[in-house]
PDB file of C-alpha atoms and ligand atoms in Angstrom:
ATOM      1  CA  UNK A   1     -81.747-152.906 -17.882  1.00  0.00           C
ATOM      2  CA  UNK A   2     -84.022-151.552 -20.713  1.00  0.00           C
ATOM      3  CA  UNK A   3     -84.897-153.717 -23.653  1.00  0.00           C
ATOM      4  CA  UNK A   4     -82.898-154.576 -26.177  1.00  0.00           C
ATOM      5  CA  UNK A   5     -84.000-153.059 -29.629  1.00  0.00           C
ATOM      6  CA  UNK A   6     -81.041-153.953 -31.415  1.00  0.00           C
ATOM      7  CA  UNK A   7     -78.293-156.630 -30.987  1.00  0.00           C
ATOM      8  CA  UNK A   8     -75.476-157.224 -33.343  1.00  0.00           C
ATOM      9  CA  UNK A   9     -73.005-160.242 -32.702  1.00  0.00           C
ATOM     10  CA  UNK A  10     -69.607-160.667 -34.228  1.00  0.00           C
ATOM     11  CA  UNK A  11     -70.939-158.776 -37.337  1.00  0.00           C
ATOM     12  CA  UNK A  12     -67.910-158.567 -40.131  1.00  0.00           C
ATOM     13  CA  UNK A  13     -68.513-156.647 -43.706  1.00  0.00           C
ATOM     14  CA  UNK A  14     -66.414-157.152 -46.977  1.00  0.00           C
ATOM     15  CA  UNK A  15     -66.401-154.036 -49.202  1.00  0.00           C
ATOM     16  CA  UNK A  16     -65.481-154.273 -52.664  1.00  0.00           C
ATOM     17  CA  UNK A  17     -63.741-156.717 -54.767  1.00  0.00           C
ATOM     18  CA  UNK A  18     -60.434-158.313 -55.519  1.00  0.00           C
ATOM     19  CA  UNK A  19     -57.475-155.670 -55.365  1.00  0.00           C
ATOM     20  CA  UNK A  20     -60.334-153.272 -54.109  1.00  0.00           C
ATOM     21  CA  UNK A  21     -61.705-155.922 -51.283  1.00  0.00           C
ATOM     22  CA  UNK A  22     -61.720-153.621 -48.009  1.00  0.00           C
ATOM     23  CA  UNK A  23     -62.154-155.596 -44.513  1.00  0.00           C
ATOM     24  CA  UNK A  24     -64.929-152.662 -43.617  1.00  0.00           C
ATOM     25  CA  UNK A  25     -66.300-154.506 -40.144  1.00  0.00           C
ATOM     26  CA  UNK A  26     -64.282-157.227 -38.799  1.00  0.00           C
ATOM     27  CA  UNK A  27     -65.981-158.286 -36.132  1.00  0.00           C
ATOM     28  CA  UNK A  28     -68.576-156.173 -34.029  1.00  0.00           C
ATOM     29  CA  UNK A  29     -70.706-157.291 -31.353  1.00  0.00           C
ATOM     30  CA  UNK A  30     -73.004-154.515 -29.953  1.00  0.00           C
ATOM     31  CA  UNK A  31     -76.143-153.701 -28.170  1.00  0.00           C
ATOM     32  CA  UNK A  32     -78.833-150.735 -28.919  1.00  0.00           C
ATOM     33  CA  UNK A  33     -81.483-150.435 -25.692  1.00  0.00           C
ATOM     34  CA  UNK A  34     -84.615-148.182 -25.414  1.00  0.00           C
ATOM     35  CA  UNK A  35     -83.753-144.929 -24.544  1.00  0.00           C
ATOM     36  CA  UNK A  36     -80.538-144.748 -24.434  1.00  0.00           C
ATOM     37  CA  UNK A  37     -78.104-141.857 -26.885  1.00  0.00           C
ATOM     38  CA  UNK A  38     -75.357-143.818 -27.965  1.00  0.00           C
ATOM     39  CA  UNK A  39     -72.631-142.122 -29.863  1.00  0.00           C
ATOM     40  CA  UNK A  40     -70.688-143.928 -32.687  1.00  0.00           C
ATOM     41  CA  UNK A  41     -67.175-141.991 -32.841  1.00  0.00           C
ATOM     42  CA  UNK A  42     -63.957-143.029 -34.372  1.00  0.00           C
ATOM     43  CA  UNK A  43     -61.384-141.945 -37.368  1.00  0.00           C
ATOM     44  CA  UNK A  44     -62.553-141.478 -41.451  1.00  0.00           C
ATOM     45  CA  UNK A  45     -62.582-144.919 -42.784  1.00  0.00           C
ATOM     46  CA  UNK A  46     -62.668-146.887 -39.632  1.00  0.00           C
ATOM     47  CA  UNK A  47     -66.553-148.631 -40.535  1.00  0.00           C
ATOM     48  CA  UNK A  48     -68.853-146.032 -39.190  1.00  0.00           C
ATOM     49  CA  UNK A  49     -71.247-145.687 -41.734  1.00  0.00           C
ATOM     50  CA  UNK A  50     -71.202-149.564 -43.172  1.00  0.00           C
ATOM     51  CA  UNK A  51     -71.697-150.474 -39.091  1.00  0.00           C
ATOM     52  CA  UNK A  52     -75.019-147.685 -39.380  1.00  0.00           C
ATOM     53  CA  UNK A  53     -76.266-149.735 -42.756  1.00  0.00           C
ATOM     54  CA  UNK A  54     -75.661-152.707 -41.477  1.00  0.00           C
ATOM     55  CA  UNK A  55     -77.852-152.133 -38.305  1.00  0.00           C
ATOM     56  CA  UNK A  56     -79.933-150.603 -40.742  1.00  0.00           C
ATOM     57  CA  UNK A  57     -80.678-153.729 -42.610  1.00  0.00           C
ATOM     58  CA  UNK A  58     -79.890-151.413 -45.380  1.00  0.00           C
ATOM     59  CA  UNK A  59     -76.308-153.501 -46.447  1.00  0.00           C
ATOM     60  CA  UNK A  60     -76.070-157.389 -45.090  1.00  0.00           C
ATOM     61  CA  UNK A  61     -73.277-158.313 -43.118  1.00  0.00           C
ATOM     62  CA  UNK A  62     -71.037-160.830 -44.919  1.00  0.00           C
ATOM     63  CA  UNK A  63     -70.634-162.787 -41.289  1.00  0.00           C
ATOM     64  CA  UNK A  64     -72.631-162.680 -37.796  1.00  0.00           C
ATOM     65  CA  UNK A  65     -75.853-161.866 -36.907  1.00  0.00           C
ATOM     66  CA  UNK A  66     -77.990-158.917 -36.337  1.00  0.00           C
ATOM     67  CA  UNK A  67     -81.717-159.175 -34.410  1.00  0.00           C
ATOM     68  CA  UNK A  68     -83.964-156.123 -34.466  1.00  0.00           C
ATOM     69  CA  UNK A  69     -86.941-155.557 -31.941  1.00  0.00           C
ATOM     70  CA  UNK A  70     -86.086-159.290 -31.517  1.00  0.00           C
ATOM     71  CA  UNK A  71     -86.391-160.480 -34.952  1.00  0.00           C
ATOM     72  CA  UNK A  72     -83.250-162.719 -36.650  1.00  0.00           C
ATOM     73  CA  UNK A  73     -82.593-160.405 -40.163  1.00  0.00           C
ATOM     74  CA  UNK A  74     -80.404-163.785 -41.067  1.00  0.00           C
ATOM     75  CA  UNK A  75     -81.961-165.158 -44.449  1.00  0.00           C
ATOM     76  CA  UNK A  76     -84.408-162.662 -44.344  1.00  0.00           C
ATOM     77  CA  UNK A  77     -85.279-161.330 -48.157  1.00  0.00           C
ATOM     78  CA  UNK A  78     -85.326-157.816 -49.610  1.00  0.00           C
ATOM     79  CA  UNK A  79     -89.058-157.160 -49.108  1.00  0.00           C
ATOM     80  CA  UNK A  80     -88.641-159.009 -45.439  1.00  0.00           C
ATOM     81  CA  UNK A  81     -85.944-156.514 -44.677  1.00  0.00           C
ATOM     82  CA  UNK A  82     -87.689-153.216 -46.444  1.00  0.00           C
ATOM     83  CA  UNK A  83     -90.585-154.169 -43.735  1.00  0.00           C
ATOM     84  CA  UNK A  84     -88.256-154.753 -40.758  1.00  0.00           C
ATOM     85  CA  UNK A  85     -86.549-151.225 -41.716  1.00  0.00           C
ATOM     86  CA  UNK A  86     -90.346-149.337 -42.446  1.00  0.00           C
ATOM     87  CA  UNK A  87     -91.900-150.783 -38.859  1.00  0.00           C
ATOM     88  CA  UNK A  88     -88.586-149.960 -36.596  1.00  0.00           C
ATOM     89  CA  UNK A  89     -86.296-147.887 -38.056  1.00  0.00           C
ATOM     90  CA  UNK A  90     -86.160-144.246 -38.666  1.00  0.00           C
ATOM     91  CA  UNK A  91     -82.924-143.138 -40.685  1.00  0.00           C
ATOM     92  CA  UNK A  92     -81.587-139.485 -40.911  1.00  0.00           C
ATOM     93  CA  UNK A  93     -78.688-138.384 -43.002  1.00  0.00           C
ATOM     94  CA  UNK A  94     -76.088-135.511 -43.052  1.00  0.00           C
ATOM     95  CA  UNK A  95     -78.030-134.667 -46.175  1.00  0.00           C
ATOM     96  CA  UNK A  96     -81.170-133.971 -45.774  1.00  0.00           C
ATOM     97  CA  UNK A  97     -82.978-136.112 -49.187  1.00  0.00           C
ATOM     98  CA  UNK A  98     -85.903-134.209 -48.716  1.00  0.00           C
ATOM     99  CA  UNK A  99     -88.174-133.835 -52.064  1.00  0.00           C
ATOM    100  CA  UNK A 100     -87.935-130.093 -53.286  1.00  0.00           C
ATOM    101  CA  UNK A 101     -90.897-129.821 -54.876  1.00  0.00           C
ATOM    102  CA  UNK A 102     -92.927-131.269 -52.022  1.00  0.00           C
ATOM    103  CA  UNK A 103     -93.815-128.751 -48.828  1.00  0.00           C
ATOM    104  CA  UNK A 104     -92.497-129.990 -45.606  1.00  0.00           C
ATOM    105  CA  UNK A 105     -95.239-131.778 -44.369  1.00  0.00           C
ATOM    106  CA  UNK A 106     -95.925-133.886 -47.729  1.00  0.00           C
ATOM    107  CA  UNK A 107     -92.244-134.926 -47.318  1.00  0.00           C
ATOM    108  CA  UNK A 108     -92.546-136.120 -43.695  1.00  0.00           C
ATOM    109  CA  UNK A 109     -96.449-137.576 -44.609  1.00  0.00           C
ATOM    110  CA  UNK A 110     -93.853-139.593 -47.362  1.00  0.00           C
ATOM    111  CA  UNK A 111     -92.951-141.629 -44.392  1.00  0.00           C
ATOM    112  CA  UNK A 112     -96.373-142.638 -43.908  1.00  0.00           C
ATOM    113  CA  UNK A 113     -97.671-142.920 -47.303  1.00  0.00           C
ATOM    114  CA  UNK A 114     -94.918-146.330 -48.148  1.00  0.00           C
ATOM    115  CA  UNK A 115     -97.133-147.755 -45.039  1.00  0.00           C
ATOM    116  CA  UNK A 116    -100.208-147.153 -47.000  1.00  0.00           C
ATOM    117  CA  UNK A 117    -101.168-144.231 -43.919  1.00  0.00           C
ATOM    118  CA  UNK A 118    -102.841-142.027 -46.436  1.00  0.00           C
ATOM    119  CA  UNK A 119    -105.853-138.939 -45.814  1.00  0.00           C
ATOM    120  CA  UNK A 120    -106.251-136.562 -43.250  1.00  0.00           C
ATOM    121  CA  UNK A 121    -104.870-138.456 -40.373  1.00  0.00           C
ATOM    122  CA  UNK A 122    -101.554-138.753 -42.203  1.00  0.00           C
ATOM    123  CA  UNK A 123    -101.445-135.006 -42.915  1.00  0.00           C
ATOM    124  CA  UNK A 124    -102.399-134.553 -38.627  1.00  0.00           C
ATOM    125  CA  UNK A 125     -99.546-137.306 -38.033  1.00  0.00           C
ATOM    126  CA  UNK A 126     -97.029-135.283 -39.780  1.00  0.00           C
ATOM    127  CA  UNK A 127     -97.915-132.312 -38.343  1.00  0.00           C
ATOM    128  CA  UNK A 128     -97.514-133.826 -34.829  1.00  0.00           C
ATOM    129  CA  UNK A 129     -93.858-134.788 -36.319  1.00  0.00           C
ATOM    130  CA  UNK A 130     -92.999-131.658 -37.314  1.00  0.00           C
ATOM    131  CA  UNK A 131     -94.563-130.035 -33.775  1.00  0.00           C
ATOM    132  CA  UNK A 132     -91.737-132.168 -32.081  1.00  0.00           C
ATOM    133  CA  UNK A 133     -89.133-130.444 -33.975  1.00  0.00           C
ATOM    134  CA  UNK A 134     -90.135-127.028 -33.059  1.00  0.00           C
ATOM    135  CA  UNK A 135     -91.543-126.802 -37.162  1.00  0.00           C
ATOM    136  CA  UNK A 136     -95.414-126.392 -36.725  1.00  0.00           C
ATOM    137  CA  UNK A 137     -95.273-123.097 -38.376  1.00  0.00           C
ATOM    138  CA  UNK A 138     -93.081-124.186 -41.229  1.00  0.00           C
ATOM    139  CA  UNK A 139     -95.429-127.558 -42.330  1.00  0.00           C
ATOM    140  CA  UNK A 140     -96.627-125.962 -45.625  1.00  0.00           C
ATOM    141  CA  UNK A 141     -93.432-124.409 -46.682  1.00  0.00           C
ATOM    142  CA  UNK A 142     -90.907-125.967 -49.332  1.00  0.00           C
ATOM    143  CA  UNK A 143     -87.462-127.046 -48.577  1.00  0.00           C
ATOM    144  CA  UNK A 144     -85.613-124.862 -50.556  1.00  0.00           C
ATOM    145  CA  UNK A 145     -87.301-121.963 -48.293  1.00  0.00           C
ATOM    146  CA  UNK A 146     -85.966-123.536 -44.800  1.00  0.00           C
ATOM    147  CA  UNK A 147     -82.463-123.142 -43.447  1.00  0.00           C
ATOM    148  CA  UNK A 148     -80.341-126.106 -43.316  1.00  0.00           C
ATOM    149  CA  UNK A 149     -80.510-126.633 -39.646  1.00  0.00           C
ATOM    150  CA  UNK A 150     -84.742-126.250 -40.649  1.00  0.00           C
ATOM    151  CA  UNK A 151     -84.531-128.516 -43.330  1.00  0.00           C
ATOM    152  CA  UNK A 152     -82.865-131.284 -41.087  1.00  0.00           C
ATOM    153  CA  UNK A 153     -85.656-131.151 -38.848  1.00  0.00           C
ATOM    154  CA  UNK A 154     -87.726-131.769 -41.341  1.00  0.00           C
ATOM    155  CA  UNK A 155     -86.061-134.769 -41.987  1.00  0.00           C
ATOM    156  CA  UNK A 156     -86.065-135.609 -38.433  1.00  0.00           C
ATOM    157  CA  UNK A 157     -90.194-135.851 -38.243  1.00  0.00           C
ATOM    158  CA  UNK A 158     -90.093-137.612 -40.942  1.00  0.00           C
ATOM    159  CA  UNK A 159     -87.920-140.006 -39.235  1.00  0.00           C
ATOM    160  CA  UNK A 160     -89.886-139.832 -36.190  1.00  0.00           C
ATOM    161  CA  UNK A 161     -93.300-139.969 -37.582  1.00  0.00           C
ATOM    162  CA  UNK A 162     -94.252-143.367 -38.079  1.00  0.00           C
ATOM    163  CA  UNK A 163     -93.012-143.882 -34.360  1.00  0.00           C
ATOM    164  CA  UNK A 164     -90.138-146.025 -35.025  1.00  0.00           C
ATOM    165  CA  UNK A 165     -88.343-147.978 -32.234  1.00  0.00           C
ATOM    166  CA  UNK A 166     -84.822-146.593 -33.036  1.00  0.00           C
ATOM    167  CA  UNK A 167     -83.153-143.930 -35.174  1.00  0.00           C
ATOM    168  CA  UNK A 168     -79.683-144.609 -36.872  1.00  0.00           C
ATOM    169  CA  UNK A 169     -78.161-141.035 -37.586  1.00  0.00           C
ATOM    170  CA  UNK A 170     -75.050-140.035 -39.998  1.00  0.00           C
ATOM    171  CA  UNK A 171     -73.604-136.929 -39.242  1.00  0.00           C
ATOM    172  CA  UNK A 172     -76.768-135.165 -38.898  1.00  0.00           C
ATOM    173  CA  UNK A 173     -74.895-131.698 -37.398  1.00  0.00           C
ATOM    174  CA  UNK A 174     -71.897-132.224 -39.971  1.00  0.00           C
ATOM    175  CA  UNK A 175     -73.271-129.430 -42.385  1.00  0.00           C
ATOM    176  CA  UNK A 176     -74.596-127.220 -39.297  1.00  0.00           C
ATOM    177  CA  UNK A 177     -73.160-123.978 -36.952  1.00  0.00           C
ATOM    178  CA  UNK A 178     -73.101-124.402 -33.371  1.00  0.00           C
ATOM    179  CA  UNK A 179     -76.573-123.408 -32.713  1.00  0.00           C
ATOM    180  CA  UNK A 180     -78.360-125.608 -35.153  1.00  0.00           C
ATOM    181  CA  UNK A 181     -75.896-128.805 -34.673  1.00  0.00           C
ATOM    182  CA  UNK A 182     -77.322-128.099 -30.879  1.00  0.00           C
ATOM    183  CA  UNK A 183     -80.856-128.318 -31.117  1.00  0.00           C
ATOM    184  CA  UNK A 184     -80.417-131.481 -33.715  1.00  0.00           C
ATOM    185  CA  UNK A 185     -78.893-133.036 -30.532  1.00  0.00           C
ATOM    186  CA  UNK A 186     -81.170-131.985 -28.483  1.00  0.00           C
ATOM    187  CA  UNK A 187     -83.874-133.378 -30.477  1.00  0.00           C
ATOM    188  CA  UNK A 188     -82.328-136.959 -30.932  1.00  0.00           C
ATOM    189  CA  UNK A 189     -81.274-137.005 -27.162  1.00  0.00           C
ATOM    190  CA  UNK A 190     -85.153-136.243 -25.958  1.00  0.00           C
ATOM    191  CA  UNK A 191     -85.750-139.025 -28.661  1.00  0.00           C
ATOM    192  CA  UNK A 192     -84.031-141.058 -26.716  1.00  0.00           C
ATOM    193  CA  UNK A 193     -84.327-140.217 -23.135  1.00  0.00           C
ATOM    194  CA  UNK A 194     -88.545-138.629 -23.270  1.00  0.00           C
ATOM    195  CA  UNK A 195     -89.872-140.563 -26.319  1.00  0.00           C
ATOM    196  CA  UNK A 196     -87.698-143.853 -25.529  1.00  0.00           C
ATOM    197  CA  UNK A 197     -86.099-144.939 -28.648  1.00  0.00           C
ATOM    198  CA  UNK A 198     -83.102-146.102 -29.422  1.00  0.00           C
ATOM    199  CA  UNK A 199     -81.344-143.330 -30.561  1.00  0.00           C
ATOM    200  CA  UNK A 200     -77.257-143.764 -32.334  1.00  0.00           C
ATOM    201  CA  UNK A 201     -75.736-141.302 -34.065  1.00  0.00           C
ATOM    202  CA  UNK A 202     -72.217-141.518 -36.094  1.00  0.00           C
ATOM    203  CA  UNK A 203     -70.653-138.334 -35.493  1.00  0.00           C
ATOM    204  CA  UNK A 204     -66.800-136.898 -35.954  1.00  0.00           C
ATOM    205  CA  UNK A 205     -68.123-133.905 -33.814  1.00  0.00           C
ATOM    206  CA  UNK A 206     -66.668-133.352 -30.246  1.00  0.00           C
ATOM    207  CA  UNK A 207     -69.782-130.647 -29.962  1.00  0.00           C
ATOM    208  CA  UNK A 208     -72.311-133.459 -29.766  1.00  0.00           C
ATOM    209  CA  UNK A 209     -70.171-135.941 -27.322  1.00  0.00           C
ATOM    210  CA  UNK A 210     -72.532-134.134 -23.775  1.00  0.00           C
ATOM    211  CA  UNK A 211     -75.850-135.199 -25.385  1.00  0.00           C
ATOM    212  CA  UNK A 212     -74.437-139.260 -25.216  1.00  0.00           C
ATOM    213  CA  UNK A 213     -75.174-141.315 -22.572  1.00  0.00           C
ATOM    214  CA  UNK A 214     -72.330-143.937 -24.272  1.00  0.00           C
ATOM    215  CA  UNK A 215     -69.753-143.015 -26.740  1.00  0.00           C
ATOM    216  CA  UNK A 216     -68.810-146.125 -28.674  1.00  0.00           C
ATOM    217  CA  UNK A 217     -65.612-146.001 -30.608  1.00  0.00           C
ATOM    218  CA  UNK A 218     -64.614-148.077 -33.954  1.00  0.00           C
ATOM    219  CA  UNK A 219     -61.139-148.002 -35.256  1.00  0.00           C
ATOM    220  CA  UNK A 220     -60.385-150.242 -38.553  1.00  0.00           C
ATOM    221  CA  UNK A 221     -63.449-152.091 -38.179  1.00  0.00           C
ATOM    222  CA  UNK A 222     -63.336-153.074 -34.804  1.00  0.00           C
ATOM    223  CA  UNK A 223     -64.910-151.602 -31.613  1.00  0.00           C
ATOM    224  CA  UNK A 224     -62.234-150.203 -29.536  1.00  0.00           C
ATOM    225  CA  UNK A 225     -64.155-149.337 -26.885  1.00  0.00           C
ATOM    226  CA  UNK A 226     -67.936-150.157 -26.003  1.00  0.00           C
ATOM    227  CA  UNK A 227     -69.403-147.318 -24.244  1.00  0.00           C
ATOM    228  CA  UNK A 228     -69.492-147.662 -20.933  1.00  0.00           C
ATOM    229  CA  UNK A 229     -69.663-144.012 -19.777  1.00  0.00           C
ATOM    230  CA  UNK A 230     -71.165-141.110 -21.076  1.00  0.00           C
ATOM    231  CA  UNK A 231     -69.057-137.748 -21.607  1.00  0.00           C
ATOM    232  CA  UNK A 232     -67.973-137.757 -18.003  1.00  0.00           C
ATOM    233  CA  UNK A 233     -65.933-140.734 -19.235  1.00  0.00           C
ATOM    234  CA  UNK A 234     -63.853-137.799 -21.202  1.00  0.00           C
ATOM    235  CA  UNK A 235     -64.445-134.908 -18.180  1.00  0.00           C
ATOM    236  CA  UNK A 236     -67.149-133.380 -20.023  1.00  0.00           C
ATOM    237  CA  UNK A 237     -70.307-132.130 -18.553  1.00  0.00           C
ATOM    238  CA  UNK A 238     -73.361-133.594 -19.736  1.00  0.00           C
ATOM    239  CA  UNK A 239     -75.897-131.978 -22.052  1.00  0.00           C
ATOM    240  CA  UNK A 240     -77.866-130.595 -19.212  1.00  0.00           C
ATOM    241  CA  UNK A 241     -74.818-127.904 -18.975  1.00  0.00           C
ATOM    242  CA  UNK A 242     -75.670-126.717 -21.817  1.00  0.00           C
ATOM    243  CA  UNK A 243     -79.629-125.971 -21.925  1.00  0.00           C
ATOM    244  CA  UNK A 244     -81.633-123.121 -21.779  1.00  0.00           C
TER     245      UNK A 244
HETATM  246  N1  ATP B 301     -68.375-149.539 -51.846  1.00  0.00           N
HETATM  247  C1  ATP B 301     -67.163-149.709 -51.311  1.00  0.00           C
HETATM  248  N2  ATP B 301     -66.244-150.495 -51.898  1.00  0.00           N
HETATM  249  C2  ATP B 301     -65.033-150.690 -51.333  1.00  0.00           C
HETATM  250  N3  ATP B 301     -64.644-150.138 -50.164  1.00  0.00           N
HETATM  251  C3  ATP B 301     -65.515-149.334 -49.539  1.00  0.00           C
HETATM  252  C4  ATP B 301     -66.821-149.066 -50.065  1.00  0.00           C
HETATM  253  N4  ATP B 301     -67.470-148.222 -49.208  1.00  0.00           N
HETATM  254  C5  ATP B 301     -66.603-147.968 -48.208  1.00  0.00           C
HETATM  255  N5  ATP B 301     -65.434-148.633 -48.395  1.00  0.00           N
HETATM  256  C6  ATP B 301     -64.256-148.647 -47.507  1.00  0.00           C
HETATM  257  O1  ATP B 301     -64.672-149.258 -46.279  1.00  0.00           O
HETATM  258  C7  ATP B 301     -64.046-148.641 -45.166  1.00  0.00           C
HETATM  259  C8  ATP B 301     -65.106-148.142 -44.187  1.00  0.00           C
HETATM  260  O2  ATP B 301     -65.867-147.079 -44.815  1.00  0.00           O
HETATM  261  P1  ATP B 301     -66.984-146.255 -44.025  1.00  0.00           P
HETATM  262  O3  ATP B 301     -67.628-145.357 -45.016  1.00  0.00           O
HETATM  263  O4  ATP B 301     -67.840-147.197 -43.283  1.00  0.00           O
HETATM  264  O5  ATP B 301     -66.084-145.434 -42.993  1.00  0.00           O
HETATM  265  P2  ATP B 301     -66.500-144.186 -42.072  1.00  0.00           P
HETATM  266  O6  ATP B 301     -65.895-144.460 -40.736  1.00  0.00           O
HETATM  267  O7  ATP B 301     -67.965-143.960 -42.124  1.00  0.00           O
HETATM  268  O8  ATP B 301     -65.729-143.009 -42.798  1.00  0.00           O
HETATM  269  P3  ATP B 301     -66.049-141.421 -42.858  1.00  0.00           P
HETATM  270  O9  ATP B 301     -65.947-140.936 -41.440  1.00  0.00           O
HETATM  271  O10 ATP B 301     -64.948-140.888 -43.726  1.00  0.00           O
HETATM  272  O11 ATP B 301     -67.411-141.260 -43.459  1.00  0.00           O
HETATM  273  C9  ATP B 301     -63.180-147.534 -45.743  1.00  0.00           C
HETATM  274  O12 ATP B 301     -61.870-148.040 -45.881  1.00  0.00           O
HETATM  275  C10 ATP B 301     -63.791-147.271 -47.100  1.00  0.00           C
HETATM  276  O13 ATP B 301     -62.807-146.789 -48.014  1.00  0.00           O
END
């Protein structure tokens, strides 16, 4: 079995308060390996996106405990978790939060510059990202110039860049056609399966479900089901059917 990058144990999360309290995560226990595509699926509401914060160390469970590459986040302050999330964790986001005023490479080389990577070796380094994402050609052009499939890439390198051990996606392909959701998936499953991250993406789309190597489902804020098949759990072919 491949290592364990992130590990989260009987996690439970308490939105809101009094009349408005919500019961968002009730108790999740869940593993994240290197290279593996994991899919988070499962019904509006159900916990998918406080579940992707939470592993995020972006939003702290209210119960349970969550290790990443190994380290406890328990009692762990704000700075302690902004440097957990800078070293491991890449994040991309149905929308894109790229800077507009800032050509595609300065907003990947952002990644770099909050981990004081500054100079010419950033600007190579992001580069490199956006090479990955098929974007070489694009680096000095400015987002509101790139199509939205483009502009996700984008946001992909910069997620990528500073080599982070796994990437939490939400509903990167929701705003995208067919072709464009494709190569996003593409991308994150040869993050995954070439580049050896840990790669999970929340998703409501059905297109993405042959790029997974384990769909995990969450209903009400419990996992119904862990993941232990891929799409030929569902009778679908995997994402090999559908390349070039
Ligand atoms: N800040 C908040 N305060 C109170 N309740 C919240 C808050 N944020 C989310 N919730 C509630 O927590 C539950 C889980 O929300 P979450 O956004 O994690 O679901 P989701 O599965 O990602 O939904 P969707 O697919 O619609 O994005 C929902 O009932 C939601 O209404």
């Amino acid at each position: 079995m491949s290592e364990i990058i992130i590990e989260a144990t009987g996690i439970k999360k308490t939105l809101g308060q009094g009349a408005g309290e919500v019961k968002a995560l009730r108790g999740i226990d869940l593993t994240l390996r290197r290279g593996e595509f994991t899919l988070l699926m499962g019904p509006s509401g159900s916990g998918k996106t406080t579940l992707l914060l939470v592993l995020g160390c972006m939003l702290a469970p209210s119960s349970g405990t969550l290790t990443v590459c190994g380290m406890p986040t328990s009692g762990v302050d704000k700075e302690g978790l902004a440097r957990i999330r800078r070293d491991h964790i890449g994040f991309v986001f149905q929308s894109y939060h790229l800077f507009p005023t800032l050509t595609a490479a300065q907003n990947v080389q952002l990644a770099l510059d909050i981990r004081h990577e500054r100079g010419r070796k950033a600007g190579k380094r992001a580069r490199e990202a956006l090479n990955l994402v098929g974007l070489a050609q694009k680096a000095d052009t400015l987002p509101g110039e790139l199509s939205g499939g483009e502009q996700q890439r984008v946001a992909i390198a910069r997620a990528f860049v500073a080599n982070p051990s796994v990437i939490l996606a939400d509903e990167p392909t929701a705003a995208l056609d067919g072709n464009n959701g494709r190569s996003i998936m593409r991308i994150l499953a040869d993050a995954a399966h070439q580049r050896e991250r840990a790669v999970l993406v929340v998703t409501h789309d059905p297109r993405v479900i042959p790029f997974a190597d384990r769909i995990v489902e969450i209903e009400d804020g419990l996992l119904v089901d862990t993941g232990s098949g891929g799409p030929e759990r569902l009778h679908l072919p995997k994402a090999a059917a559908f390349r070039p």
